[in-house]
PDB file of C-alpha atoms in Angstrom:
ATOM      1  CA  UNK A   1      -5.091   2.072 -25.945  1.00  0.00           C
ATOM      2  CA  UNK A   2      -5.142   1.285 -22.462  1.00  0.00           C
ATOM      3  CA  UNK A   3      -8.107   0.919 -19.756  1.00  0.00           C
ATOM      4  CA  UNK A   4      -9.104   3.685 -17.626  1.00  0.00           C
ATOM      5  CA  UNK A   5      -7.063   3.269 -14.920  1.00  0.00           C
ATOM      6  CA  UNK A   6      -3.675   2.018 -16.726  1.00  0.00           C
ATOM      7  CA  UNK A   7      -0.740   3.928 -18.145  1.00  0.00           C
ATOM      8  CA  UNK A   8       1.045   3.183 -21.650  1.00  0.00           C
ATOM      9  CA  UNK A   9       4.816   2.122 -20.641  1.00  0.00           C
ATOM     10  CA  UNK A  10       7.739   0.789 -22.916  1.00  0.00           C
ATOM     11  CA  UNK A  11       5.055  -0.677 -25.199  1.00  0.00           C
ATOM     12  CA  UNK A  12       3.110  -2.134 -22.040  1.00  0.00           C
ATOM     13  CA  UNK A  13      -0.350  -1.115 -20.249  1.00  0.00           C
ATOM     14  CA  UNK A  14      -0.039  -1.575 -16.503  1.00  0.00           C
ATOM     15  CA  UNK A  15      -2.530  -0.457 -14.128  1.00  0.00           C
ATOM     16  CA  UNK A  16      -0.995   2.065 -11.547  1.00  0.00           C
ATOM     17  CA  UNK A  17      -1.004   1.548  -7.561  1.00  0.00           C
ATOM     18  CA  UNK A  18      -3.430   3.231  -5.569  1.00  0.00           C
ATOM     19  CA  UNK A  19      -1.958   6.661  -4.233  1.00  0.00           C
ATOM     20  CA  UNK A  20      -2.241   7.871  -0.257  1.00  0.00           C
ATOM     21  CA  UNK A  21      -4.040  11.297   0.048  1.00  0.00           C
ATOM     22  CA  UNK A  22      -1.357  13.934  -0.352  1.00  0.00           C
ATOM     23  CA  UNK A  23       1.273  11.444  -0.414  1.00  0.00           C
ATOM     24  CA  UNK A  24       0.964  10.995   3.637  1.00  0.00           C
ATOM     25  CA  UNK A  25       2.460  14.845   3.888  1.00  0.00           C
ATOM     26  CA  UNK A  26       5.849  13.405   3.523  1.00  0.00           C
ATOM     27  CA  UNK A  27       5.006  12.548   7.576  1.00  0.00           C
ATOM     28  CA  UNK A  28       3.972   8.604   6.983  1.00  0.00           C
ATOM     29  CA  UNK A  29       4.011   5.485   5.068  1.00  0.00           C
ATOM     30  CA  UNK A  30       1.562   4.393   2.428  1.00  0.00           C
ATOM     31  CA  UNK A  31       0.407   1.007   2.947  1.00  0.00           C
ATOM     32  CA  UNK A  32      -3.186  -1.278   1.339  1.00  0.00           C
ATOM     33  CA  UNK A  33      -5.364  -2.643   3.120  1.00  0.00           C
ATOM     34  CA  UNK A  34      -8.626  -5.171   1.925  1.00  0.00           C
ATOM     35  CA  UNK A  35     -11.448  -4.760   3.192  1.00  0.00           C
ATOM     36  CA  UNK A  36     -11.406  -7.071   5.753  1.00  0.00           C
ATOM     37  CA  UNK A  37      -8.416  -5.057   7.091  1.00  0.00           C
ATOM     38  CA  UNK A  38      -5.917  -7.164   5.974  1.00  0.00           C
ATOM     39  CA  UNK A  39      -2.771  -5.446   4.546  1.00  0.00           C
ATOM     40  CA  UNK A  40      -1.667  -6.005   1.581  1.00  0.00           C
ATOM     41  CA  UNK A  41       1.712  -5.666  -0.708  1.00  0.00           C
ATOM     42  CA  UNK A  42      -0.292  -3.487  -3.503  1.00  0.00           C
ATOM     43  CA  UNK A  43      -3.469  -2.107  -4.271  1.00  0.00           C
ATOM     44  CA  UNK A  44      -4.252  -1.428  -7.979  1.00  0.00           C
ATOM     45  CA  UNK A  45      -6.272   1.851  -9.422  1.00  0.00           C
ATOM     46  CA  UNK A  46      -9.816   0.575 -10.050  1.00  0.00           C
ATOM     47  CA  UNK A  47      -9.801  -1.705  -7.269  1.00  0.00           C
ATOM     48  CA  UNK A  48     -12.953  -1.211  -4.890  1.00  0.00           C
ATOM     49  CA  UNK A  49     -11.815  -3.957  -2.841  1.00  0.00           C
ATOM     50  CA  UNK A  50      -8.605  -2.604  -0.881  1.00  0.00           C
ATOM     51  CA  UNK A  51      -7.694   1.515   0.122  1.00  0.00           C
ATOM     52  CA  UNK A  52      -4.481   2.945   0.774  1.00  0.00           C
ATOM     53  CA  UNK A  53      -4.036   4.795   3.600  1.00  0.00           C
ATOM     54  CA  UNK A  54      -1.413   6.712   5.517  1.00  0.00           C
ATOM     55  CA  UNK A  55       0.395   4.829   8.286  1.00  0.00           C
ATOM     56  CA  UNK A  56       1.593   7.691  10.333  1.00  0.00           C
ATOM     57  CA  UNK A  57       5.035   8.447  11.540  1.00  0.00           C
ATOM     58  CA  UNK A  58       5.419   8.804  15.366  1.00  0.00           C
ATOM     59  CA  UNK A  59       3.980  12.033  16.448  1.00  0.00           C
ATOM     60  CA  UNK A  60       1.623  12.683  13.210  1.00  0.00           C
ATOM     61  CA  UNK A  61      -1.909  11.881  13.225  1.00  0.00           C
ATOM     62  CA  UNK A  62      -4.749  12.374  10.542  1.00  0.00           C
ATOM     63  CA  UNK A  63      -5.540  10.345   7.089  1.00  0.00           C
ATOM     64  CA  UNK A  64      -2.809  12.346   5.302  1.00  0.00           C
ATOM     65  CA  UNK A  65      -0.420  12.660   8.473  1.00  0.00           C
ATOM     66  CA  UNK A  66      -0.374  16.568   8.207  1.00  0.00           C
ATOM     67  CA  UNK A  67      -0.827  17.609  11.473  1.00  0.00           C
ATOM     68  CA  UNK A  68       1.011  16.849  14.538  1.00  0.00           C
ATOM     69  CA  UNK A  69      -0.855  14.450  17.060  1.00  0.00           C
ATOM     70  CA  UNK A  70      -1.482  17.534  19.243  1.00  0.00           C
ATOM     71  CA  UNK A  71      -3.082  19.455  16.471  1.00  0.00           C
ATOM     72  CA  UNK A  72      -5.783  17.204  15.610  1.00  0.00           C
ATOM     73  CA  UNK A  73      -6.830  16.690  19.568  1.00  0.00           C
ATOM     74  CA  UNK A  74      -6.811  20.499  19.662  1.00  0.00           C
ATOM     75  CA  UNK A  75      -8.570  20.706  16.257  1.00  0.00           C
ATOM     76  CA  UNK A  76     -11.169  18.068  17.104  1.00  0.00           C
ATOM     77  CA  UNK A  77     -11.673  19.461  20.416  1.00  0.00           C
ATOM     78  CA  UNK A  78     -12.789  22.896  18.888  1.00  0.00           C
ATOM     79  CA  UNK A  79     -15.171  21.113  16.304  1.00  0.00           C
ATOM     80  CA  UNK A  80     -17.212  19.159  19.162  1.00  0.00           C
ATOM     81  CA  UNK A  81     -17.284  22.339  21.407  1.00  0.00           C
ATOM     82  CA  UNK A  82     -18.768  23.979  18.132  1.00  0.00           C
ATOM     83  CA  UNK A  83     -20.744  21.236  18.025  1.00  0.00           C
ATOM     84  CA  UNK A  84     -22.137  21.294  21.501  1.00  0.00           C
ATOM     85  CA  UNK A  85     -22.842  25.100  21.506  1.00  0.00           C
ATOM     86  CA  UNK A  86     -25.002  24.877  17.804  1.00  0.00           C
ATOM     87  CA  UNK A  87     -26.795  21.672  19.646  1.00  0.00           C
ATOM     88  CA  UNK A  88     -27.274  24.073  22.865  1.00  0.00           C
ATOM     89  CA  UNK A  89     -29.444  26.248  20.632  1.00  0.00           C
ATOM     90  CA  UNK A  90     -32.033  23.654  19.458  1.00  0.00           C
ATOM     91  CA  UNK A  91     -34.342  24.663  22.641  1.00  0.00           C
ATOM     92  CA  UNK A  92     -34.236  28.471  22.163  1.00  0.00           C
ATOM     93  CA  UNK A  93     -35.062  28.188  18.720  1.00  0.00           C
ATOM     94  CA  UNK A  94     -38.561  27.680  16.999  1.00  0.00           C
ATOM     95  CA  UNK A  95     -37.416  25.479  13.919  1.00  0.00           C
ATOM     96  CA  UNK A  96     -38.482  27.802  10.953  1.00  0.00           C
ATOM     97  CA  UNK A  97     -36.851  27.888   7.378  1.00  0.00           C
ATOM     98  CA  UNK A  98     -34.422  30.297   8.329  1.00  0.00           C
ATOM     99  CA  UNK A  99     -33.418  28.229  11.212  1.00  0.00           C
ATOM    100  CA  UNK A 100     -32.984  24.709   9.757  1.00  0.00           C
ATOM    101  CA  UNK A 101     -31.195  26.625   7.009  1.00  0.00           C
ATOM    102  CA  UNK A 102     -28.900  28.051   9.090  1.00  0.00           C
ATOM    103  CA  UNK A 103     -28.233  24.795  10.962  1.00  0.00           C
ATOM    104  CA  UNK A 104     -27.839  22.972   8.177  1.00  0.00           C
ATOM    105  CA  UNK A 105     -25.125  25.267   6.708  1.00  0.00           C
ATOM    106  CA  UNK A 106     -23.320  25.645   9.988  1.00  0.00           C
ATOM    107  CA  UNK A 107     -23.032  21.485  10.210  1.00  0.00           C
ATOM    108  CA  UNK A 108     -21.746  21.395   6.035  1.00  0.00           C
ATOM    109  CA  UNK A 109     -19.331  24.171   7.460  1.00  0.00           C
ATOM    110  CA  UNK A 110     -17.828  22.709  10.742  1.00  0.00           C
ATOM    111  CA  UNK A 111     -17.932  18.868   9.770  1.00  0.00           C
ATOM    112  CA  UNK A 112     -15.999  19.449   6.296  1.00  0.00           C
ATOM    113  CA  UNK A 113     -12.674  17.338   7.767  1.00  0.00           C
ATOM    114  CA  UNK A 114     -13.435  14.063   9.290  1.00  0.00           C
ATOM    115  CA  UNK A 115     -10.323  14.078  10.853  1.00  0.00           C
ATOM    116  CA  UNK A 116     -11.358  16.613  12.945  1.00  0.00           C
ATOM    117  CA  UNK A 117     -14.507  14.770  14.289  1.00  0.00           C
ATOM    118  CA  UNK A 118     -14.381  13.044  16.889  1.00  0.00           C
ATOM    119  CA  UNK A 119     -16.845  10.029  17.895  1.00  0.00           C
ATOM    120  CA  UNK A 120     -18.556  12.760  20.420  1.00  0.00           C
ATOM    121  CA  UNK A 121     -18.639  15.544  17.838  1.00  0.00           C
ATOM    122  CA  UNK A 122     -19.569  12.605  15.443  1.00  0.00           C
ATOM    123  CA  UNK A 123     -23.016  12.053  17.982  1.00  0.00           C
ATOM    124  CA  UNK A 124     -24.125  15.256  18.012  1.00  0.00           C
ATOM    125  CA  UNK A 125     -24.163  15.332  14.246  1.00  0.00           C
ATOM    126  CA  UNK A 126     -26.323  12.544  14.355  1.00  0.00           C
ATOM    127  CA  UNK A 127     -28.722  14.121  16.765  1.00  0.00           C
ATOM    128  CA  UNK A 128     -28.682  17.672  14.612  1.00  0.00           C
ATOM    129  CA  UNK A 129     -29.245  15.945  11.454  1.00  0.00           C
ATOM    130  CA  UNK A 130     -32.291  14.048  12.518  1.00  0.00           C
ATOM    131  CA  UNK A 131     -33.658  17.260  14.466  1.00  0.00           C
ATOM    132  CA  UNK A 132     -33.467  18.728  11.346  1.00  0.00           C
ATOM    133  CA  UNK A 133     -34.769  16.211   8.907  1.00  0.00           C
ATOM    134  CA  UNK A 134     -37.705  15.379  11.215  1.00  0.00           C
ATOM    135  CA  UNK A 135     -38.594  19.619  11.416  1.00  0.00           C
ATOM    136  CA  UNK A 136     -38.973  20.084   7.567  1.00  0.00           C
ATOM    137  CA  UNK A 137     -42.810  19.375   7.322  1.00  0.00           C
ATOM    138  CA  UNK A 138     -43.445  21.663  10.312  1.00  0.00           C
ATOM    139  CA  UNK A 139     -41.382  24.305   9.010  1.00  0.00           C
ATOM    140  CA  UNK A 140     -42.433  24.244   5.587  1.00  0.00           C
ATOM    141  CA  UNK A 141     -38.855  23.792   4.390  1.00  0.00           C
ATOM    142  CA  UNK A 142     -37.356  22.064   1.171  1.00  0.00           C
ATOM    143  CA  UNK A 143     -34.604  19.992   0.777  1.00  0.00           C
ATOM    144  CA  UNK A 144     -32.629  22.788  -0.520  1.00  0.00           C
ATOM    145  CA  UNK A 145     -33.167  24.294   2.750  1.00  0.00           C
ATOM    146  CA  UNK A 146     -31.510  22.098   4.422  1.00  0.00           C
ATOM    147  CA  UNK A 147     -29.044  20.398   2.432  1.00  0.00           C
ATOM    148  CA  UNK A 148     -26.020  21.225   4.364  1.00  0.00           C
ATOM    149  CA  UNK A 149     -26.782  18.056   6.125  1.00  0.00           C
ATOM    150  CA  UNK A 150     -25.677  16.063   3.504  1.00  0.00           C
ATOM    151  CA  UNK A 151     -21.809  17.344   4.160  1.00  0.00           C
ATOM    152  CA  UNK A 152     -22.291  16.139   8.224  1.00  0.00           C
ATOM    153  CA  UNK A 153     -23.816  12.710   6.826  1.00  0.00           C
ATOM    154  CA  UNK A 154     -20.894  11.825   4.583  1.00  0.00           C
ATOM    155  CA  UNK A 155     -18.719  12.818   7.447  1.00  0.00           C
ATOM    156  CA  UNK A 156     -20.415  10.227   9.464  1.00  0.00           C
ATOM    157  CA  UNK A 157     -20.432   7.843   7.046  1.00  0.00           C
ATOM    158  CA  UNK A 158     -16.758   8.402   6.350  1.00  0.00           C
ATOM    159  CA  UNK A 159     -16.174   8.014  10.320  1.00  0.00           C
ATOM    160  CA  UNK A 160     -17.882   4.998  10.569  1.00  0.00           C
ATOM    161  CA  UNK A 161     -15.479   3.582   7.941  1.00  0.00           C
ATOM    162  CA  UNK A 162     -12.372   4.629   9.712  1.00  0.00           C
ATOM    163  CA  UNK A 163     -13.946   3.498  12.756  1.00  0.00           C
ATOM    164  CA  UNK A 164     -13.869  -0.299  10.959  1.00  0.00           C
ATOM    165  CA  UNK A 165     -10.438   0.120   9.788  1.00  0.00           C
ATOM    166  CA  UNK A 166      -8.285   1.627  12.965  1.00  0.00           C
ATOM    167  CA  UNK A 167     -10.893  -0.191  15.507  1.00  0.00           C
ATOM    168  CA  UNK A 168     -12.116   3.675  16.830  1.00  0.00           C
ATOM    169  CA  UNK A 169     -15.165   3.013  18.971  1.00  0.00           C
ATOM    170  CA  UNK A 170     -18.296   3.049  16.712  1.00  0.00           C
ATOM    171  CA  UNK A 171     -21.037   5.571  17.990  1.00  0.00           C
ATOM    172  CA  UNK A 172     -22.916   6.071  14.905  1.00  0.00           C
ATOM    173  CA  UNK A 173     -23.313   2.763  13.211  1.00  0.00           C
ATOM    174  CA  UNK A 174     -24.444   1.930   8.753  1.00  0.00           C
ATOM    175  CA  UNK A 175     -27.898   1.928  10.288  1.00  0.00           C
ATOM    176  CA  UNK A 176     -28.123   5.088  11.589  1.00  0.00           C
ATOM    177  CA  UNK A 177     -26.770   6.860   8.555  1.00  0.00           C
ATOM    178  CA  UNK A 178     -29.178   4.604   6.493  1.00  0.00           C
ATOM    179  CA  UNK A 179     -32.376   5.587   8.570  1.00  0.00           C
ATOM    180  CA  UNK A 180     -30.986   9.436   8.181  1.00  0.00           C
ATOM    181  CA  UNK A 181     -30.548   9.087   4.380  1.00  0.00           C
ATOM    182  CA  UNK A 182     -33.997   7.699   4.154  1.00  0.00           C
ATOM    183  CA  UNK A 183     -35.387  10.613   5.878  1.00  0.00           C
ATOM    184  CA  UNK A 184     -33.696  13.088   3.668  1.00  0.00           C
ATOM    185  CA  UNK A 185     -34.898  11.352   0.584  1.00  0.00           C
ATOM    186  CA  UNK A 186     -38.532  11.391   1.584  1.00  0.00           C
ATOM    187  CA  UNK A 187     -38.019  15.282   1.890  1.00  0.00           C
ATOM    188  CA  UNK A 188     -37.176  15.344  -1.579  1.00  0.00           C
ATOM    189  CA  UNK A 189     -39.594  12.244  -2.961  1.00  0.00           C
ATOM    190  CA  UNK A 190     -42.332  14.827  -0.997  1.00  0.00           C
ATOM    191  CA  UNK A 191     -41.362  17.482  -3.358  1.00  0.00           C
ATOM    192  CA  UNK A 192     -41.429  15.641  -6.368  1.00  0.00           C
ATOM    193  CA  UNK A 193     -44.455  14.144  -5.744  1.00  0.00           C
ATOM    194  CA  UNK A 194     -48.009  15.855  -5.388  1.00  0.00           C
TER     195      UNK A 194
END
């Protein structure tokens, strides 16, 4: 029998490489990195301490090199004009249930790809998800109101690891995300505790 993360092969367990997400679309080159950004010759299922990740061909851009370069400026443009316009509407809006739910759902909805964030798009999430995590008490709202912040705060989080790896310029930085977090779990500590 072999480990978790090992194939049987003429008589032999060997541990497979690390695969790139959708095999770089057939538009890029698989390549491992550590993490201190170093690359590597291999990178091992199992192994927390190196990724593999898509080196795009010329003209292809995204973590699995499917869309053209042109696509994902287009694509991220759209998300941080979404963005913009749902972060236009926190002044007209008294912060009920209804409201944070509906904020909450349109963030999980719009920040599904981090590819298509960009580190503007990436602020305003920031700035939503604390509006709404600091408006639960007033509101009266649960967790499960607003849990479609969690999507928009793994997007982050998953930004601000790219950001490390392909030197993007960091807006939202660990300690952000961790305060954020934080907040969220005192929502739900609140509700489990009288």
């Amino acid at each position: 029998d072999c480990e978790i993360f090992a194939t049987y092969n003429t008589n032999l367990c060997m541990r497979l490489s690390k695969d790139c997400l959708r095999m770089c679309s057939g538009h890029g080159t698989c390549v491992y990195y550590n993490r201190s950004h170093s690359r590597l010759f291999d990178c091992k299922e199992g192994d927390s301490f190196c990724n593999a990740v898509c080196q795009c061909h010329v003209g292809f851009a995204s973590s699995d090199c499917s869309m053209t370069e042109n696509e994902l400026i287009e694509n991220q443009s759209l998300r941080e004009l979404l963005l913009n316009k749902l972060y236009e509407t926190v002044p007209l809006c008294n912060p009920t249930i209804d409201v944070l739910a509906s904020w909450g759902a349109i963030l999980s909805a719009v920040t599904q790809n981090p590819d298509e964030i960009n580190d503007l798009a990436a602020n305003v999430i920031s700035q939503m998800v604390s509006i709404i995590v600091n408006s639960v008490s007033k509101a009266g709202a649960s967790s499960y109101d607003i849990k479609g912040i969690l999507i928009g705060l793994n997007t982050i989080a998953k930004l601000n690891s790219l950001s490390q790896r392909y030197e993007r310029l960091q807006l939202v930085i660990t300690r952000d995300i961790t305060i954020m977090l934080k907040a969220y779990s005192d929502v739900v500590v609140s509700e489990m505790v009288p």
